[in-house]
mmCIF file of C-alpha atoms and ligand atoms in Angstrom:
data_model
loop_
_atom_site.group_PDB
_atom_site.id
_atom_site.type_symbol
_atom_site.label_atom_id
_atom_site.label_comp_id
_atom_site.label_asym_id
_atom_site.label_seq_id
_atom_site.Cartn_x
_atom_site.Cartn_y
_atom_site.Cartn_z
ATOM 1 C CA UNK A 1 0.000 0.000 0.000
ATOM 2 C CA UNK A 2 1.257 3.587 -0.786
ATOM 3 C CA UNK A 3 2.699 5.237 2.299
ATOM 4 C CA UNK A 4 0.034 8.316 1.139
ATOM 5 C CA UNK A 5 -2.639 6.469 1.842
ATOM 6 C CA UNK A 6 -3.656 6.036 6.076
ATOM 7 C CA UNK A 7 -6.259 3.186 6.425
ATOM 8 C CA UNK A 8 -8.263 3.975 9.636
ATOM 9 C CA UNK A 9 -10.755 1.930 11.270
ATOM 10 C CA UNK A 10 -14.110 4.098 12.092
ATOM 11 C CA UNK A 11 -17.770 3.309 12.845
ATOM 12 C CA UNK A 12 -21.095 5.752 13.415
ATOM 13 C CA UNK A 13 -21.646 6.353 17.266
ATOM 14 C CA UNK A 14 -25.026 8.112 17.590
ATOM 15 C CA UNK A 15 -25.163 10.174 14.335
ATOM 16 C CA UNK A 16 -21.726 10.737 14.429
ATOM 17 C CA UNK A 17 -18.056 9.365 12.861
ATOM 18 C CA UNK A 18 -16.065 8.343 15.101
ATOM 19 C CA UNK A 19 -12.235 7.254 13.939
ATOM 20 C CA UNK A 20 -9.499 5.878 15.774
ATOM 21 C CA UNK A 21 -8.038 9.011 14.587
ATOM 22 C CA UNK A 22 -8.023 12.247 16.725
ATOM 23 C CA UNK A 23 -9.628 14.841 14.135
ATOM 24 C CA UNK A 24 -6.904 17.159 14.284
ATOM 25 C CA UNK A 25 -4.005 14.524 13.087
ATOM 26 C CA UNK A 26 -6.719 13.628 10.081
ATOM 27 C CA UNK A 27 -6.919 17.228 8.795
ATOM 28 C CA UNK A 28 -2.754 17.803 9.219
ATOM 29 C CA UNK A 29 -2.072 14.878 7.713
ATOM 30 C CA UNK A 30 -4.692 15.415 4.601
ATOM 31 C CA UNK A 31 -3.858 18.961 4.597
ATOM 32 C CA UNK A 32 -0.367 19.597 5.259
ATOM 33 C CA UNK A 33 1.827 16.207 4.812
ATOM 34 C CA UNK A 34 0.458 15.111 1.449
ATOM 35 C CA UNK A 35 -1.198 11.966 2.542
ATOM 36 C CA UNK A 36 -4.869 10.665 1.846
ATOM 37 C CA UNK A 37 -7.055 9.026 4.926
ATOM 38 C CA UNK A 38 -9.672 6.466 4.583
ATOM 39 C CA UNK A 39 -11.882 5.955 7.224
ATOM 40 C CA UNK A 40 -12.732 2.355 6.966
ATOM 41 C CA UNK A 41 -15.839 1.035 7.158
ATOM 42 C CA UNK A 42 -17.674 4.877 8.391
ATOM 43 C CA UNK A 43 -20.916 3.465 7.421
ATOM 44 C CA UNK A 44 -22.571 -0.344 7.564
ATOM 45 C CA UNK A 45 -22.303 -1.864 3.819
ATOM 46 C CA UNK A 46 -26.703 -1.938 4.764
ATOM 47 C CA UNK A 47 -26.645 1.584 5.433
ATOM 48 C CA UNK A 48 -24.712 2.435 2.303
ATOM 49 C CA UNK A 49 -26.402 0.259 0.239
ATOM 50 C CA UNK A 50 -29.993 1.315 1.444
ATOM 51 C CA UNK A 51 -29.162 5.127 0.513
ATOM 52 C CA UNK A 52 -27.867 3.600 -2.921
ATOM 53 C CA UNK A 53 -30.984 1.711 -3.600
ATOM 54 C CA UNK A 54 -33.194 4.628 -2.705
ATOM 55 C CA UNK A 55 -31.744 7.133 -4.705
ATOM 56 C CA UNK A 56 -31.381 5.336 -7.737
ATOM 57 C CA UNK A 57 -35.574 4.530 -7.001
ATOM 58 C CA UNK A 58 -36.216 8.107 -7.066
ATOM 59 C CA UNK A 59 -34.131 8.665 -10.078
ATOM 60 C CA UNK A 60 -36.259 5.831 -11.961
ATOM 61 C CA UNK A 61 -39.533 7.857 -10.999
ATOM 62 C CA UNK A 62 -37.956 11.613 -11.364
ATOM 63 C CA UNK A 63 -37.334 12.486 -15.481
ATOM 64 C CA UNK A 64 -33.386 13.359 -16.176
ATOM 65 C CA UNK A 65 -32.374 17.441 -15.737
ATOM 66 C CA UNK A 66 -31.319 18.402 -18.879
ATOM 67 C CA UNK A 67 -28.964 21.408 -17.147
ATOM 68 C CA UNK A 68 -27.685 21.613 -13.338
ATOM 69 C CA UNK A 69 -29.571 24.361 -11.276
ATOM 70 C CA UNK A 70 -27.550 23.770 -8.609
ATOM 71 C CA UNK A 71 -30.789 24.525 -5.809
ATOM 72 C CA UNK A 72 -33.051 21.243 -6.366
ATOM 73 C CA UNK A 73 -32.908 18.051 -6.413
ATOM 74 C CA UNK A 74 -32.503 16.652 -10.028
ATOM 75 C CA UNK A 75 -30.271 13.983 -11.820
ATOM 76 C CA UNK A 76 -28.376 14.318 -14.914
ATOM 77 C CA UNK A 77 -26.699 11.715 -17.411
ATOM 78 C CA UNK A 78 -23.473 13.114 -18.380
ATOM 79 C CA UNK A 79 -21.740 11.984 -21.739
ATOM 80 C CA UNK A 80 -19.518 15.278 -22.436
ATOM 81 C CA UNK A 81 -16.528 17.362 -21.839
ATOM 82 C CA UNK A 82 -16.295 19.997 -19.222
ATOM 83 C CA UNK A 83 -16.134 23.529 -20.561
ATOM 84 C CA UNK A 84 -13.283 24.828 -18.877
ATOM 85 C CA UNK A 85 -10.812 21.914 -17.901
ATOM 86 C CA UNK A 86 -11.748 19.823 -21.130
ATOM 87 C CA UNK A 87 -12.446 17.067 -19.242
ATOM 88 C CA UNK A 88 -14.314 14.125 -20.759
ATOM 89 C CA UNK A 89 -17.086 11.977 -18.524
ATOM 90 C CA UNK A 90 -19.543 9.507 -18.702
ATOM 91 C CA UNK A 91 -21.454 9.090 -15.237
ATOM 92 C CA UNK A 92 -24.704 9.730 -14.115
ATOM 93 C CA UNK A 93 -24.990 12.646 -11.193
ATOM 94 C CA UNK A 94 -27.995 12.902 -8.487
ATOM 95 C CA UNK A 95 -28.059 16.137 -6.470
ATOM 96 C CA UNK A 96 -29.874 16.564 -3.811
ATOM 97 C CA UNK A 97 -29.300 20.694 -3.114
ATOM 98 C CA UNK A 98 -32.359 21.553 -0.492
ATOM 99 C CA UNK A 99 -32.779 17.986 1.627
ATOM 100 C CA UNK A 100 -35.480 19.924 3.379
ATOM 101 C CA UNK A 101 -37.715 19.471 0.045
ATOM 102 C CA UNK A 102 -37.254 15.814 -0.265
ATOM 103 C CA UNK A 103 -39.869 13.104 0.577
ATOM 104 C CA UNK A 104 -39.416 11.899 3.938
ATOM 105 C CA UNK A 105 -38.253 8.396 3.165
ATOM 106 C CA UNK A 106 -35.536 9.727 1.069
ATOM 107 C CA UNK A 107 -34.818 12.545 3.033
ATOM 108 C CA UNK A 108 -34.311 10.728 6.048
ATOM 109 C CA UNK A 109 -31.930 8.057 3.991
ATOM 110 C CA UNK A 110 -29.930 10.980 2.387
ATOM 111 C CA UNK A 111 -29.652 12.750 5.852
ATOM 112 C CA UNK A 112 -27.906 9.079 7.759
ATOM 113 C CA UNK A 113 -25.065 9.639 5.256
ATOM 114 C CA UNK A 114 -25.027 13.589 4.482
ATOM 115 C CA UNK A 115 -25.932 14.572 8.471
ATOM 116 C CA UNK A 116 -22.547 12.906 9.931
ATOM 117 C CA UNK A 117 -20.558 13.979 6.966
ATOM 118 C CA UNK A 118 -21.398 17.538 7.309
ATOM 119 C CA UNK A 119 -20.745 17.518 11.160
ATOM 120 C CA UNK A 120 -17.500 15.516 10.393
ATOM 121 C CA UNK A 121 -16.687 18.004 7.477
ATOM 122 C CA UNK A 122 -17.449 21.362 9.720
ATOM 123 C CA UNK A 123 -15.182 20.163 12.561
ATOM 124 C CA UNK A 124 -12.257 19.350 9.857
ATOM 125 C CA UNK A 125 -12.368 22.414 8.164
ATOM 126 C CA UNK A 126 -13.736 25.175 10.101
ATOM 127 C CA UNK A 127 -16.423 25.678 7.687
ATOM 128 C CA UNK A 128 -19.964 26.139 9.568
ATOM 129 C CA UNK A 129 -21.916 24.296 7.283
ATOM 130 C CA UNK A 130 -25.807 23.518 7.219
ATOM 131 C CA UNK A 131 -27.919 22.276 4.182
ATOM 132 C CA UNK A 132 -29.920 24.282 1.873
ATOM 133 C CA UNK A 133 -29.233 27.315 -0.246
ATOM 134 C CA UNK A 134 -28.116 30.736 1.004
ATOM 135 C CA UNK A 135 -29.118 33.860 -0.629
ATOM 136 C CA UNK A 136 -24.896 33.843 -1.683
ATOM 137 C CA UNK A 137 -22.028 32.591 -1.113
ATOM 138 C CA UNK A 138 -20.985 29.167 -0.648
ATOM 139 C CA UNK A 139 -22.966 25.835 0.058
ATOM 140 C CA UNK A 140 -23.127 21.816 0.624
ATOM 141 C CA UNK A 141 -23.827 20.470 -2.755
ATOM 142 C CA UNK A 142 -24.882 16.382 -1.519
ATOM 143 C CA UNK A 143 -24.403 14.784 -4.362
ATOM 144 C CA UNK A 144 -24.451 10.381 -5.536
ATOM 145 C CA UNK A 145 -22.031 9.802 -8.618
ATOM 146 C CA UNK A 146 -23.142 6.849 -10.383
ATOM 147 C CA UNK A 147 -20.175 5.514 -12.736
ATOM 148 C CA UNK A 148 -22.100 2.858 -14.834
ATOM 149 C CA UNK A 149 -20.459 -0.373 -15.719
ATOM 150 C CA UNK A 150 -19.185 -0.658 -19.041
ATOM 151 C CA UNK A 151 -17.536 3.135 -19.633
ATOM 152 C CA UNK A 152 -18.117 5.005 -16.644
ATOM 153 C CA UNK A 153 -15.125 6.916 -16.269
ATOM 154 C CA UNK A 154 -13.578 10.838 -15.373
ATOM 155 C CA UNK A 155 -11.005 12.220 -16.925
ATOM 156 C CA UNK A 156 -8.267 14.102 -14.697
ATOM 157 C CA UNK A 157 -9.611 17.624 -13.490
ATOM 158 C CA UNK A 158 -8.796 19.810 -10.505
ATOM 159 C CA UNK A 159 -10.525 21.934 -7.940
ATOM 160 C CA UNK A 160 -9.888 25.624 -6.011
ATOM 161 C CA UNK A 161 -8.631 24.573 -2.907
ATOM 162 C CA UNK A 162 -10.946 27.250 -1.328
ATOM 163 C CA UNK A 163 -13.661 27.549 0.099
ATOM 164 C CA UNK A 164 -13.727 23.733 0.117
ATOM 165 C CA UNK A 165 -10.539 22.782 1.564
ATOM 166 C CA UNK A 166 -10.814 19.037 1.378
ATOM 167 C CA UNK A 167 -13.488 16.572 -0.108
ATOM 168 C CA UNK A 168 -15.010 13.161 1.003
ATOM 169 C CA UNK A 169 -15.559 10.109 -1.631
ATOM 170 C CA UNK A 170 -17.803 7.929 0.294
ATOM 171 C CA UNK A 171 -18.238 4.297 -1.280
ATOM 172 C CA UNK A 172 -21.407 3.190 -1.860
ATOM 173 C CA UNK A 173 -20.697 -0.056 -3.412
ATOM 174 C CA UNK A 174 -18.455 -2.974 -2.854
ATOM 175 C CA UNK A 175 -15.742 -3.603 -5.277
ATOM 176 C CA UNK A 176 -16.326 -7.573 -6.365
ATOM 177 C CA UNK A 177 -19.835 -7.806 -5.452
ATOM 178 C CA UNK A 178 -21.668 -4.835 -6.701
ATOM 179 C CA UNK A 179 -19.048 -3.463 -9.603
ATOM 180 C CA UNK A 180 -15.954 -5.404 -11.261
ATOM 181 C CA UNK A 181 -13.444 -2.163 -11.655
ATOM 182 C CA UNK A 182 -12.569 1.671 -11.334
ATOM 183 C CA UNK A 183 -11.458 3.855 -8.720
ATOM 184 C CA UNK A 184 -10.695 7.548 -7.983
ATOM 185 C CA UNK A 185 -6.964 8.104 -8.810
ATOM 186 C CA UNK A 186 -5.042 11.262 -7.293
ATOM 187 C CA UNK A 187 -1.759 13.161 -8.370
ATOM 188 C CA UNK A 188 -0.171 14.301 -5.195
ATOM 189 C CA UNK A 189 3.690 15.911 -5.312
ATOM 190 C CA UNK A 190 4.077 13.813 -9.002
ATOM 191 C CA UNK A 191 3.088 10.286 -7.603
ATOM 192 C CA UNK A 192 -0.179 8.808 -8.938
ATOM 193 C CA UNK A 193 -2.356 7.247 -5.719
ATOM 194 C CA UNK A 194 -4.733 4.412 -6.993
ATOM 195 C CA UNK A 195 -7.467 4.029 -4.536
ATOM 196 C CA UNK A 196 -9.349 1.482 -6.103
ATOM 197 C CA UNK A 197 -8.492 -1.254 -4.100
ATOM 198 C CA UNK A 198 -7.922 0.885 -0.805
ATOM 199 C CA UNK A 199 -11.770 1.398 -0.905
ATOM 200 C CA UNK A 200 -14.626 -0.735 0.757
ATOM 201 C CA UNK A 201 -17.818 -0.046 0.800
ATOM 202 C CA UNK A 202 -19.204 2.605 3.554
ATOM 203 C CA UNK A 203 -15.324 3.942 3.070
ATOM 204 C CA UNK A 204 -15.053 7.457 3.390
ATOM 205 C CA UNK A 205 -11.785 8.803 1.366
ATOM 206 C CA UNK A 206 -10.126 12.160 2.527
ATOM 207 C CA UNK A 207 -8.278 14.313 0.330
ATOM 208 C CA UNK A 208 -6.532 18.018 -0.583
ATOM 209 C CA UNK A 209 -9.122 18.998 -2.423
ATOM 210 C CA UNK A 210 -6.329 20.471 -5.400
ATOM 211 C CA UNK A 211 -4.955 16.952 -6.064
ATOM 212 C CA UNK A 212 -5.110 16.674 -9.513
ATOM 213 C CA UNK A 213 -7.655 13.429 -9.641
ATOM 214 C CA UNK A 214 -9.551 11.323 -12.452
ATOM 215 C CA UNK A 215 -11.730 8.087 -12.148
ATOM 216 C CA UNK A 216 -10.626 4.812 -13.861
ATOM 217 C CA UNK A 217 -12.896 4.054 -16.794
ATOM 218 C CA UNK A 218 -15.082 0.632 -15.853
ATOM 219 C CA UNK A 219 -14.288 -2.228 -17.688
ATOM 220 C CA UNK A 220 -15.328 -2.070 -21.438
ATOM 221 C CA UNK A 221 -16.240 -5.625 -22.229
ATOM 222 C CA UNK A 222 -19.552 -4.939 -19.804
ATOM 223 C CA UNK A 223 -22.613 -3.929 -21.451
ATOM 224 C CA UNK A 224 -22.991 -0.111 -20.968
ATOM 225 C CA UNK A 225 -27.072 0.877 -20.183
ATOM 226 C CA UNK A 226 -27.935 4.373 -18.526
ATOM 227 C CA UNK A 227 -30.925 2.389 -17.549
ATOM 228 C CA UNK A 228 -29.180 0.269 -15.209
ATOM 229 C CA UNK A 229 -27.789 0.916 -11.341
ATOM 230 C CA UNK A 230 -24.565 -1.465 -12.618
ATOM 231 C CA UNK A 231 -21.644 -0.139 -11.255
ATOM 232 C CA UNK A 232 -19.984 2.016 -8.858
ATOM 233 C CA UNK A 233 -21.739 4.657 -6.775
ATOM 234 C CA UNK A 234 -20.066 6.918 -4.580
ATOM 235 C CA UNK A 235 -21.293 10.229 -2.499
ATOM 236 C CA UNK A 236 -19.695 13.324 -2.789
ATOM 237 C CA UNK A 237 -19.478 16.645 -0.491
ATOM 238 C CA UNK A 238 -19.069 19.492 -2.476
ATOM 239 C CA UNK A 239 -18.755 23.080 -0.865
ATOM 240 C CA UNK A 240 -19.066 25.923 -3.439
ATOM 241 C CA UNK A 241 -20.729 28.804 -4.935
ATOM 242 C CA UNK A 242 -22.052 27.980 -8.222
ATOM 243 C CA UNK A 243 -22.275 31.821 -8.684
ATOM 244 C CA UNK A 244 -18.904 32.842 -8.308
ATOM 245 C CA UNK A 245 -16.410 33.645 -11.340
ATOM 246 C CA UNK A 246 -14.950 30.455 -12.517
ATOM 247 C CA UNK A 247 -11.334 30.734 -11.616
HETATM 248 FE FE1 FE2 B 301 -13.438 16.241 -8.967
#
């Protein structure tokens, strides 16, 4: 295993992640010695799978968004390449920007993931964060990234470090059982950090959030269907303005 990459056992103690980790020494090492830390096993593979199964429900009942308007909750298939970093991607994105709106069963799914992440996130970064959208400035974007089987894949792109500071990749799938291949890769200080196999499901994966990073393409000889929930899922905690000038 790379020496970047700190494996550290954790586990949900009444709404919240706890690691064998003090807080502090997660954010220094993530932050300011160049290494990545996965909290292992965060969240039950039954709790990870149930928020998997009902979001991809609701996106089976909800149509596709044909544009992101970053305040609702809508899902998009993406087959393109991003405007300004030129960065090709096939996945399939569910946002969920104003939990408050949600039905209750889904709401209260989305919320035993997104609740301890955004208490974990605040107390690692400093950032005061709550859900819903602010009149301006910056806000929690929840988000499920659905790479389908068969040509998922995300070409390498970067991100301000600011306001954001680091990011979470939460896996929401089990490598063997529920998908055959593809991981996040990072570029940190010119070495190339697979985390493919360093992932489990309920994982929660802590990084700089300006690594340079892309996502292995899944394996070709699949049969590729947007219709399908094949593949690997992950959750993502994005913290920006979708206003601002793009850098
Ligand atoms: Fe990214």
């Amino acid at each position: 295993m790379s020496a970047r990459v700190l494996s550290v056992p954790a586990r949900l103690e009444g709404g919240r992640i706890a690691a064998d980790m003090p807080r502090a020494e997660i954010a220094s090492r993530v932050m300011e010695r160049g290494q990545i830390v996965v909290l292992k096993q965060a969240f039950s593979d039954q709790d990870a799978t149930a928020v998997r199964a009902a979001v991809a429900d609701w996106g089976r009942r909800v149509a596709t968004a044909e544009a992101d308007d970053f305040r609702g909750a809508y899902h998009r298939r993406r087959a393109m390449v991003s405007r300004l970093q030129q960065a090709p991607h096939v996945f399939h994105d569910y946002n969920f920007n104003d939990l408050d709106a949600l039905e209750p069963d889904l709401q209260a799914r989305l919320r035993s993931l997104f609740e301890p992440l955004r208490e974990l996130y605040a107390d690692l970064t400093g950032n005061p964060v709550g859900f819903g959208v602010p009149e301006a400035g910056p806000y929690v974007h929840p988000q499920l990234i659905h790479y389908p089987a068969g040509g998922g894949f995300f070409a390498r792109h970067w991100h301000n470090l600011m306001p954001q500071q680091l990011g979470f990749i939460v896996s929401l799938s089990q490598r063997g059982r529920d998908f055959r291949n593809g991981g996040t890769c990072l570029e940190i200080e010119g070495e190339v950090v697979d985390m493919e196999v360093h992932q489990g499901i309920g994982d929660i994966c802590i990084w700089r959030y300006d690594h340079p990073h892309w996502v292995t393409q899944s394996d070709l000889s699949d049969k590729f269907d947007w219709a399908s929930d094949a593949g690997r899922w992950v959750a993502t905690f994005a913290y920006f303005d979708p206003y601002a000038p793009a850098a």
